[in-house]
CSV table of N, CA and C in Angstrom, one decimal:
chain,number,residue,atom,x,y,z
Y,1,MET,N,0.9,-1.1,0.3
Y,1,MET,CA,-0.1,-0.1,-0.3
Y,1,MET,C,0.9,1.5,0.1
Y,2,ARG,N,1.2,1.1,0.6
Y,2,ARG,CA,3.1,2.2,1.2
Y,2,ARG,C,3.0,2.0,-0.5
Y,3,GLU,N,4.0,1.7,-1.5
Y,3,GLU,CA,4.4,1.8,-2.6
Y,3,GLU,C,3.3,2.6,-3.2
Y,4,ARG,N,2.4,1.8,-3.5
Y,4,ARG,CA,1.0,2.5,-4.3
Y,4,ARG,C,0.9,3.7,-4.2
Y,5,ARG,N,1.7,3.8,-3.1
Y,5,ARG,CA,0.7,4.8,-2.9
Y,5,ARG,C,-1.2,5.7,-1.9
Y,6,ALA,N,-1.6,4.1,-1.6
Y,6,ALA,CA,-2.6,4.1,-1.7
Y,6,ALA,C,-3.1,3.0,-1.1
Y,7,GLY,N,-4.3,3.1,-0.1
Y,7,GLY,CA,-5.0,2.2,0.3
Y,7,GLY,C,-6.3,2.0,1.0
Y,8,ARG,N,-6.6,1.0,1.9
Y,8,ARG,CA,-7.8,1.7,2.7
Y,8,ARG,C,-7.7,0.3,4.8
Y,9,LEU,N,-7.6,1.2,5.2
Y,9,LEU,CA,-7.9,-0.2,6.7
Y,9,LEU,C,-9.4,0.4,7.1
Y,10,LEU,N,-9.8,-1.2,7.1
Y,10,LEU,CA,-11.3,-0.7,7.5
Y,10,LEU,C,-10.7,-1.7,8.6
Y,11,PHE,N,-11.5,-0.8,10.0
Y,11,PHE,CA,-11.3,-2.0,11.4
Y,11,PHE,C,-13.0,-1.3,11.6
Y,12,VAL,N,-14.1,-2.7,12.5
Y,12,VAL,CA,-15.7,-2.8,13.2
Y,12,VAL,C,-15.6,-2.1,14.2
Y,13,SER,N,-15.7,-1.1,14.2
Y,13,SER,CA,-15.4,-1.1,16.0
Y,13,SER,C,-17.3,-0.7,16.7
Y,14,SER,N,-17.3,0.4,17.5
Y,14,SER,CA,-18.9,0.5,17.9
Y,14,SER,C,-19.3,1.8,18.3
Y,15,VAL,N,-20.6,1.7,18.3
Y,15,VAL,CA,-20.8,3.5,19.2
Y,15,VAL,C,-20.0,3.4,20.2
Y,16,VAL,N,-20.1,2.2,21.4
Y,16,VAL,CA,-19.1,2.4,22.8
Y,16,VAL,C,-18.0,2.1,23.2
Y,17,GLY,N,-17.5,2.5,21.4
Y,17,GLY,CA,-15.9,2.6,21.5
Y,17,GLY,C,-16.1,4.5,21.7
Y,18,ARG,N,-17.0,4.9,21.8
Y,18,ARG,CA,-17.6,6.8,22.5
Y,18,ARG,C,-18.0,6.8,23.4
Y,19,ILE,N,-19.0,5.8,23.4
Y,19,ILE,CA,-19.5,5.9,24.9
Y,19,ILE,C,-19.8,4.7,25.6
Y,20,VAL,N,-20.3,4.9,27.1
Y,20,VAL,CA,-20.2,4.1,27.8
Y,20,VAL,C,-21.6,3.6,28.2
Y,21,PHE,N,-22.5,2.9,28.0
Y,21,PHE,CA,-24.0,2.3,28.8
Y,21,PHE,C,-23.4,1.5,29.7
Y,22,SER,N,-23.9,1.7,30.8
Y,22,SER,CA,-24.3,0.8,32.1
Y,22,SER,C,-24.6,-0.7,32.0
Y,23,GLY,N,-23.0,-1.3,32.8
Y,23,GLY,CA,-23.2,-3.0,32.5
Y,23,GLY,C,-22.4,-3.3,31.6
Y,24,ASN,N,-21.4,-2.3,30.7
Y,24,ASN,CA,-20.9,-3.2,29.8
Y,24,ASN,C,-19.4,-2.1,29.4
Y,25,ALA,N,-19.3,-2.1,30.6
Y,25,ALA,CA,-17.4,-1.6,30.7
Y,25,ALA,C,-16.7,-2.5,30.0
Y,26,ALA,N,-16.4,-3.7,30.3
Y,26,ALA,CA,-15.4,-4.4,29.4
Y,26,ALA,C,-15.9,-4.3,28.4
Y,27,TYR,N,-17.2,-4.5,27.2
Y,27,TYR,CA,-16.6,-4.2,25.8
Y,27,TYR,C,-16.4,-2.9,26.0
Y,28,SER,N,-17.2,-2.3,26.4
Y,28,SER,CA,-16.6,-0.6,26.0
Y,28,SER,C,-15.5,-0.4,25.9
Y,29,ALA,N,-14.9,-1.0,27.4
Y,29,ALA,CA,-13.1,-1.0,27.2
Y,29,ALA,C,-12.5,-1.0,25.7
Y,30,SER,N,-13.2,-2.2,25.3
Y,30,SER,CA,-12.2,-3.3,24.4
Y,30,SER,C,-12.3,-2.6,23.4
Y,31,LYS,N,-12.9,-1.5,23.7
Y,31,LYS,CA,-13.9,-0.9,21.8
Y,31,LYS,C,-13.3,0.3,22.2
Y,32,TRP,N,-13.5,1.4,23.3
Y,32,TRP,CA,-12.0,2.5,23.4
Y,32,TRP,C,-11.0,2.5,23.0
Y,33,ALA,N,-10.3,0.7,23.2
Y,33,ALA,CA,-9.4,0.4,23.0
Y,33,ALA,C,-8.7,0.4,21.9
Y,34,LEU,N,-9.8,-0.3,20.8
Y,34,LEU,CA,-9.6,0.0,19.7
Y,34,LEU,C,-9.7,0.9,19.1
Y,35,GLU,N,-10.2,2.5,19.4
Y,35,GLU,CA,-10.6,3.6,18.4
Y,35,GLU,C,-9.3,4.2,18.8
Y,36,ALA,N,-8.5,3.7,19.9
Y,36,ALA,CA,-7.6,4.7,20.0
Y,36,ALA,C,-6.3,3.5,19.4
Y,37,LEU,N,-5.9,2.9,19.1
Y,37,LEU,CA,-5.2,1.8,18.3
Y,37,LEU,C,-4.7,2.0,16.7
Y,38,VAL,N,-6.4,2.5,16.2
Y,38,VAL,CA,-6.9,2.3,14.8
Y,38,VAL,C,-6.1,4.5,14.4
Y,39,GLU,N,-6.0,5.5,15.9
Y,39,GLU,CA,-5.6,6.5,15.6
Y,39,GLU,C,-4.4,6.5,15.0
Y,40,ALA,N,-3.4,5.8,15.4
Y,40,ALA,CA,-2.0,5.6,15.3
Y,40,ALA,C,-2.0,5.7,14.5
Y,41,PRO,N,-2.2,4.4,13.4
Y,41,PRO,CA,-2.0,3.9,11.9
Y,41,PRO,C,-2.5,4.8,10.9
Y,42,ALA,N,-3.8,5.3,11.2
Y,42,ALA,CA,-4.4,6.5,11.0
Y,42,ALA,C,-3.6,8.0,10.5
Y,43,ILE,N,-3.1,7.9,11.1
Y,43,ILE,CA,-1.5,9.1,11.2
Y,43,ILE,C,-0.6,8.7,11.2
Y,44,GLU,N,-0.2,7.8,10.7
Y,44,GLU,CA,1.6,7.6,10.7
Y,44,GLU,C,1.2,7.0,9.2
Y,45,THR,N,-0.3,5.7,8.5
Y,45,THR,CA,-0.1,5.9,6.7
Y,45,THR,C,-1.1,7.0,5.8
Y,46,GLY,N,-1.1,7.6,7.0
Y,46,GLY,CA,-2.2,9.3,5.6
Y,46,GLY,C,-1.1,10.1,5.3
Y,47,PRO,N,0.5,10.0,5.4
Y,47,PRO,CA,1.2,10.6,3.9
Y,47,PRO,C,1.2,9.8,3.4
Y,48,TYR,N,1.6,8.0,3.2
Y,48,TYR,CA,1.7,7.6,2.5
Y,48,TYR,C,0.3,7.3,1.4
Y,49,GLY,N,-1.3,8.0,1.7
Y,49,GLY,CA,-2.2,7.7,0.7
Y,49,GLY,C,-3.4,6.4,1.7
Y,50,ILE,N,-3.1,6.4,2.8
Y,50,ILE,CA,-3.5,4.8,3.6
Y,50,ILE,C,-4.4,5.5,4.3
Y,51,HIS,N,-5.2,5.2,4.1
Y,51,HIS,CA,-6.3,5.8,5.5
Y,51,HIS,C,-7.2,4.7,6.4
Y,52,ALA,N,-7.6,5.1,7.3
Y,52,ALA,CA,-7.8,4.0,8.0
Y,52,ALA,C,-9.7,4.7,8.5
Y,53,THR,N,-10.3,4.2,8.9
Y,53,THR,CA,-11.2,4.7,8.9
Y,53,THR,C,-11.9,3.0,9.8
Y,54,LEU,N,-12.4,3.8,11.1
Y,54,LEU,CA,-13.3,3.6,11.9
Y,54,LEU,C,-15.0,3.5,11.9
Y,55,LEU,N,-15.7,1.7,11.8
Y,55,LEU,CA,-17.3,1.6,11.4
Y,55,LEU,C,-17.8,1.7,12.7
Y,56,GLU,N,-18.2,2.9,12.9
Y,56,GLU,CA,-19.2,2.4,14.0
Y,56,GLU,C,-20.2,1.8,14.4
Y,57,PRO,N,-20.7,1.3,14.2
Y,57,PRO,CA,-22.6,0.5,14.3
Y,57,PRO,C,-23.2,1.1,15.7
Y,58,GLY,N,-24.2,1.0,15.8
Y,58,GLY,CA,-25.4,0.3,17.4
Y,58,GLY,C,-25.3,-1.0,17.7
Y,59,THR,N,-26.2,-1.1,17.8
Y,59,THR,CA,-26.4,-2.9,18.9
Y,59,THR,C,-27.2,-3.4,16.7
Y,60,VAL,N,-26.3,-4.5,17.1
Y,60,VAL,CA,-26.1,-5.7,15.6
Y,60,VAL,C,-26.7,-6.6,16.4
Y,61,SER,N,-28.4,-7.0,15.6
Y,61,SER,CA,-29.2,-7.9,15.2
Y,61,SER,C,-28.1,-9.4,15.0
Y,62,SER,N,-27.1,-10.1,15.6
Y,62,SER,CA,-26.3,-10.6,15.0
Y,62,SER,C,-26.8,-12.2,15.4
Y,63,GLY,N,-27.5,-11.6,17.2
Y,63,GLY,CA,-27.8,-13.0,17.4
Y,63,GLY,C,-27.1,-13.0,19.3
Y,64,ALA,N,-26.0,-12.4,19.1
Y,64,ALA,CA,-24.7,-12.8,20.9
Y,64,ALA,C,-25.7,-12.1,21.1
Y,65,LEU,N,-26.6,-11.6,21.7
Y,65,LEU,CA,-27.1,-10.9,22.6
Y,65,LEU,C,-29.1,-11.7,22.9
Y,66,ASP,N,-29.2,-12.6,21.6
Y,66,ASP,CA,-30.3,-12.8,22.5
Y,66,ASP,C,-30.5,-13.4,23.8
Y,67,ALA,N,-29.4,-14.1,23.7
Y,67,ALA,CA,-29.8,-14.7,25.2
Y,67,ALA,C,-28.5,-14.8,26.8
Y,68,PRO,N,-27.5,-13.2,26.5
Y,68,PRO,CA,-27.0,-12.8,27.3
Y,68,PRO,C,-26.7,-13.9,28.4
Y,69,LEU,N,-25.3,-14.3,28.7
Y,69,LEU,CA,-25.6,-14.7,30.6
Y,69,LEU,C,-25.5,-13.5,31.2
Y,70,THR,N,-25.9,-13.1,32.4
Y,70,THR,CA,-25.6,-12.8,33.3
Y,70,THR,C,-25.9,-13.6,34.3
Y,71,TYR,N,-25.2,-12.8,35.5
Y,71,TYR,CA,-24.5,-13.1,36.6
Y,71,TYR,C,-25.3,-12.6,37.7
Y,72,ARG,N,-26.5,-12.2,38.5
Y,72,ARG,CA,-26.4,-11.0,39.3
Y,72,ARG,C,-27.0,-11.6,40.6
Y,73,LEU,N,-26.4,-11.4,41.5
Y,73,LEU,CA,-27.4,-11.7,42.6
Y,73,LEU,C,-28.8,-11.1,43.2
Y,74,PRO,N,-29.8,-11.8,43.2
Y,74,PRO,CA,-31.2,-11.4,43.4
Y,74,PRO,C,-31.6,-9.7,44.2
Y,75,ASP,N,-30.5,-9.7,45.2
Y,75,ASP,CA,-30.8,-7.5,45.0
Y,75,ASP,C,-30.1,-7.3,44.8
Y,76,ASP,N,-29.4,-7.7,43.4
Y,76,ASP,CA,-28.2,-6.8,42.9
Y,76,ASP,C,-28.7,-5.2,42.0
Y,77,PRO,N,-28.6,-4.0,43.0
Y,77,PRO,CA,-28.6,-2.8,42.5
Y,77,PRO,C,-29.2,-2.2,41.9
Y,78,TYR,N,-28.1,-3.3,40.7
Y,78,TYR,CA,-27.7,-2.9,38.9
Y,78,TYR,C,-28.8,-3.4,38.0
Y,79,THR,N,-29.7,-4.7,38.8
Y,79,THR,CA,-30.2,-5.3,37.4
Y,79,THR,C,-30.8,-4.1,36.5
Y,80,ALA,N,-32.0,-2.9,37.4
Y,80,ALA,CA,-32.3,-1.9,36.6
Y,80,ALA,C,-31.5,-1.2,35.8
Y,81,LEU,N,-30.3,-0.8,35.8
Y,81,LEU,CA,-29.1,-0.4,35.0
Y,81,LEU,C,-29.2,-1.6,33.4
Y,82,ALA,N,-28.8,-2.1,34.2
Y,82,ALA,CA,-28.3,-2.8,32.7
Y,82,ALA,C,-29.2,-3.3,31.8
Y,83,ALA,N,-30.7,-3.6,32.6
Y,83,ALA,CA,-31.7,-3.7,31.3
Y,83,ALA,C,-31.8,-2.3,30.8
Y,84,ASP,N,-31.5,-1.5,31.3
Y,84,ASP,CA,-32.1,0.1,30.3
Y,84,ASP,C,-31.1,0.0,29.3
Y,85,SER,N,-29.7,0.1,29.6
Y,85,SER,CA,-28.9,-0.3,28.3
Y,85,SER,C,-28.8,-0.7,27.5
Y,86,MET,N,-29.4,-2.0,27.4
Y,86,MET,CA,-30.1,-2.5,26.3
Y,86,MET,C,-31.0,-2.5,25.2
Y,87,ASN,N,-32.0,-1.2,25.9
Y,87,ASN,CA,-32.5,-0.5,24.9
Y,87,ASN,C,-31.9,0.7,24.4
Y,88,ARG,N,-31.8,0.4,23.2
Y,88,ARG,CA,-30.8,1.8,22.5
Y,88,ARG,C,-31.4,1.6,21.1
Y,89,GLY,N,-32.9,1.2,20.8
Y,89,GLY,CA,-33.4,1.8,19.4
Y,89,GLY,C,-33.0,0.2,19.0
Y,90,HIS,N,-33.5,1.3,17.3
Y,90,HIS,CA,-34.0,-0.2,16.6
Y,90,HIS,C,-31.9,-0.8,16.0
Y,91,SER,N,-32.1,-2.0,16.0
Y,91,SER,CA,-30.8,-2.7,15.9
Y,91,SER,C,-30.4,-2.8,14.4
Y,92,LEU,N,-29.0,-2.5,13.7
Y,92,LEU,CA,-28.8,-3.6,12.6
Y,92,LEU,C,-28.8,-4.9,12.3
Y,93,THR,N,-29.2,-5.0,10.8
Y,93,THR,CA,-28.5,-6.3,10.8
Y,93,THR,C,-27.0,-6.4,10.2
Y,94,PRO,N,-26.9,-8.0,10.6
Y,94,PRO,CA,-25.0,-7.9,9.5
Y,94,PRO,C,-24.9,-7.3,8.4
Y,95,GLU,N,-26.0,-7.5,7.5
Y,95,GLU,CA,-26.1,-7.9,5.9
Y,95,GLU,C,-26.1,-5.8,5.9
Y,96,GLN,N,-26.6,-5.5,6.9
Y,96,GLN,CA,-26.3,-3.4,6.7
Y,96,GLN,C,-24.9,-3.0,7.1
Y,97,VAL,N,-24.5,-3.7,8.2
Y,97,VAL,CA,-22.6,-3.2,8.8
Y,97,VAL,C,-22.2,-4.1,7.4
Y,98,ALA,N,-22.5,-4.9,6.3
Y,98,ALA,CA,-21.7,-5.4,6.0
Y,98,ALA,C,-21.1,-4.3,4.8
Y,99,ARG,N,-23.0,-3.7,4.4
Y,99,ARG,CA,-23.0,-3.5,3.2
Y,99,ARG,C,-21.9,-2.2,3.8
Y,100,ALA,N,-22.6,-1.8,4.8
Y,100,ALA,CA,-21.6,0.3,5.0
Y,100,ALA,C,-19.8,-0.4,4.9
Y,101,VAL,N,-19.5,-1.7,5.2
Y,101,VAL,CA,-18.2,-1.5,5.3
Y,101,VAL,C,-17.5,-1.8,3.4
Y,102,ALA,N,-18.8,-2.1,3.1
Y,102,ALA,CA,-17.9,-2.4,1.9
Y,102,ALA,C,-18.2,-1.1,1.2
Y,103,ASP,N,-18.9,-0.1,1.2
Y,103,ASP,CA,-19.0,1.3,0.8
Y,103,ASP,C,-18.2,2.1,1.5
Y,104,ALA,N,-18.0,1.9,2.6
Y,104,ALA,CA,-16.6,2.2,2.9
Y,104,ALA,C,-15.2,2.2,2.4
Y,105,ALA,N,-15.4,1.3,1.8
Y,105,ALA,CA,-13.7,0.8,1.1
Y,105,ALA,C,-14.3,1.3,-0.3
Y,106,GLU,N,-15.0,2.1,-0.5
Y,106,GLU,CA,-14.8,2.8,-1.7
Y,106,GLU,C,-14.9,4.4,-1.8
Y,107,LEU,N,-15.2,5.4,-0.9
Y,107,LEU,CA,-15.2,6.3,-0.3
Y,107,LEU,C,-13.8,7.1,-0.8
Y,108,ASP,N,-14.0,7.7,-1.7
Y,108,ASP,CA,-12.7,8.8,-1.4
Y,108,ASP,C,-12.3,9.4,-0.5
Y,109,ALA,N,-13.1,10.1,0.0
Y,109,ALA,CA,-11.4,10.6,1.1
Y,109,ALA,C,-12.5,9.9,2.8
Y,110,PRO,N,-11.8,8.5,2.8
Y,110,PRO,CA,-13.2,8.1,4.0
Y,110,PRO,C,-13.1,8.3,4.9
Y,111,PRO,N,-13.5,8.8,6.5
Y,111,PRO,CA,-13.2,10.0,8.0
Y,111,PRO,C,-12.5,9.0,8.6
Y,112,LEU,N,-11.7,9.0,9.5
Y,112,LEU,CA,-11.8,8.3,10.4
Y,112,LEU,C,-12.8,7.9,11.1
Y,113,ARG,N,-13.8,8.4,11.5
Y,113,ARG,CA,-15.0,7.9,12.1
Y,113,ARG,C,-15.9,7.5,11.3
Y,114,LEU,N,-16.3,6.1,11.4
Y,114,LEU,CA,-18.0,6.7,10.4
Y,114,LEU,C,-19.3,5.7,11.2
Y,115,PRO,N,-20.2,6.3,11.3
Y,115,PRO,CA,-21.8,5.7,12.2
Y,115,PRO,C,-22.2,5.3,11.0
Y,116,VAL,N,-22.4,4.4,11.4
Y,116,VAL,CA,-23.5,2.5,11.1
Y,116,VAL,C,-24.6,3.3,11.5
Y,117,GLY,N,-25.3,3.5,10.8
Y,117,GLY,CA,-26.7,3.7,11.1
Y,117,GLY,C,-27.4,5.0,11.7
Y,118,ASP,N,-28.9,4.9,11.6
Y,118,ASP,CA,-29.8,6.8,11.9
Y,118,ASP,C,-29.3,6.8,13.2
Y,119,THR,N,-29.3,5.5,14.3
Y,119,THR,CA,-29.4,5.5,15.7
Y,119,THR,C,-27.9,5.6,15.9
Y,120,ALA,N,-26.7,5.0,15.6
Y,120,ALA,CA,-25.5,5.2,15.7
Y,120,ALA,C,-25.0,7.0,15.3
Y,121,ALA,N,-25.9,7.2,14.5
Y,121,ALA,CA,-25.1,8.5,13.6
Y,121,ALA,C,-25.8,9.4,15.3
Y,122,ALA,N,-27.3,9.5,15.8
Y,122,ALA,CA,-28.0,9.8,16.6
Y,122,ALA,C,-27.4,10.0,18.1
Y,123,ILE,N,-26.3,9.0,18.3
Y,123,ILE,CA,-26.3,8.7,20.0
Y,123,ILE,C,-24.6,9.2,19.8
Y,124,LEU,N,-24.1,9.7,18.3
Y,124,LEU,CA,-22.8,9.6,18.8
Y,124,LEU,C,-22.5,11.3,18.1
Y,125,ALA,N,-23.8,11.9,17.7
Y,125,ALA,CA,-23.7,13.1,17.5
Y,125,ALA,C,-24.7,13.8,19.3
Y,126,ALA,N,-25.0,13.3,20.2
Y,126,ALA,CA,-25.2,14.2,21.0
Y,126,ALA,C,-24.7,13.8,22.6
Y,127,ARG,N,-23.1,12.5,22.5
Y,127,ARG,CA,-22.4,12.7,22.5
Y,127,ARG,C,-21.1,13.6,22.6
Y,128,LYS,N,-21.6,14.5,21.1
Y,128,LYS,CA,-20.4,14.9,21.2
Y,128,LYS,C,-20.7,16.2,21.3
Y,129,ALA,N,-22.5,16.6,21.7
Y,129,ALA,CA,-22.7,17.5,22.3
Y,129,ALA,C,-22.9,18.3,23.0
Y,130,ALA,N,-23.1,16.9,24.0
Y,130,ALA,CA,-22.4,16.7,25.4
Y,130,ALA,C,-21.2,17.3,26.1
Y,131,PRO,N,-21.8,18.2,27.1
Y,131,PRO,CA,-21.1,18.9,27.5
Y,131,PRO,C,-19.4,18.0,28.1
Y,132,GLU,N,-18.2,19.0,27.9
Y,132,GLU,CA,-16.9,17.9,29.2
Y,132,GLU,C,-17.2,18.2,30.4
Y,133,ASN,N,-17.7,18.9,30.7
Y,133,ASN,CA,-17.0,19.8,32.7
Y,133,ASN,C,-18.3,19.5,33.4
Y,134,VAL,N,-19.1,18.6,32.7
Y,134,VAL,CA,-20.6,18.7,34.0
Y,134,VAL,C,-20.6,17.6,34.4
Y,135,PRO,N,-20.5,17.8,35.9
Y,135,PRO,CA,-20.4,16.2,36.8
Y,135,PRO,C,-22.1,15.5,36.8
Y,136,PHE,N,-21.4,14.7,36.8
Y,136,PHE,CA,-22.3,13.4,36.4
Y,136,PHE,C,-23.3,12.7,37.4
Y,137,VAL,N,-24.7,12.9,37.3
Y,137,VAL,CA,-25.9,13.1,38.0
Y,137,VAL,C,-26.3,11.4,37.1
Y,138,PRO,N,-26.1,10.5,38.1
Y,138,PRO,CA,-27.2,9.0,38.2
Y,138,PRO,C,-28.3,9.4,38.0
Y,139,GLY,N,-28.8,8.8,36.7
Y,139,GLY,CA,-30.4,9.1,36.3
Y,139,GLY,C,-31.0,10.3,36.4
Y,140,SER,N,-30.2,11.1,35.9
Y,140,SER,CA,-30.9,12.5,35.5
Y,140,SER,C,-30.9,12.9,33.9
């Protein structure tokens, strides 16, 4: 790719690489790490005409979350928070994500981050619009 001075590096991340939902810390941390990991080659390979793009879908109806295993005590105070975090809007199909990956490969000037689907775009826009220095108050 460097010799050709052209190429694409496509990575599938998630909206949780930019925002955290309750009860999802480990998955979110892995996606935040992927986001940081891809920024380095984006910077390093950009001068060679190689573009790195993170595709950021919301929930995908892949079946992985149809019956997730949970380990909670009967009086777990976080049960309601975890249930609320699973209600994130419309799910994408795996085919929609695949189509977004294929479309991203064809873009003339691909962005570093590319939301996949309307729900992802809305979540990420809300995250970007939120002030950074406001104290967090749960439930507000």
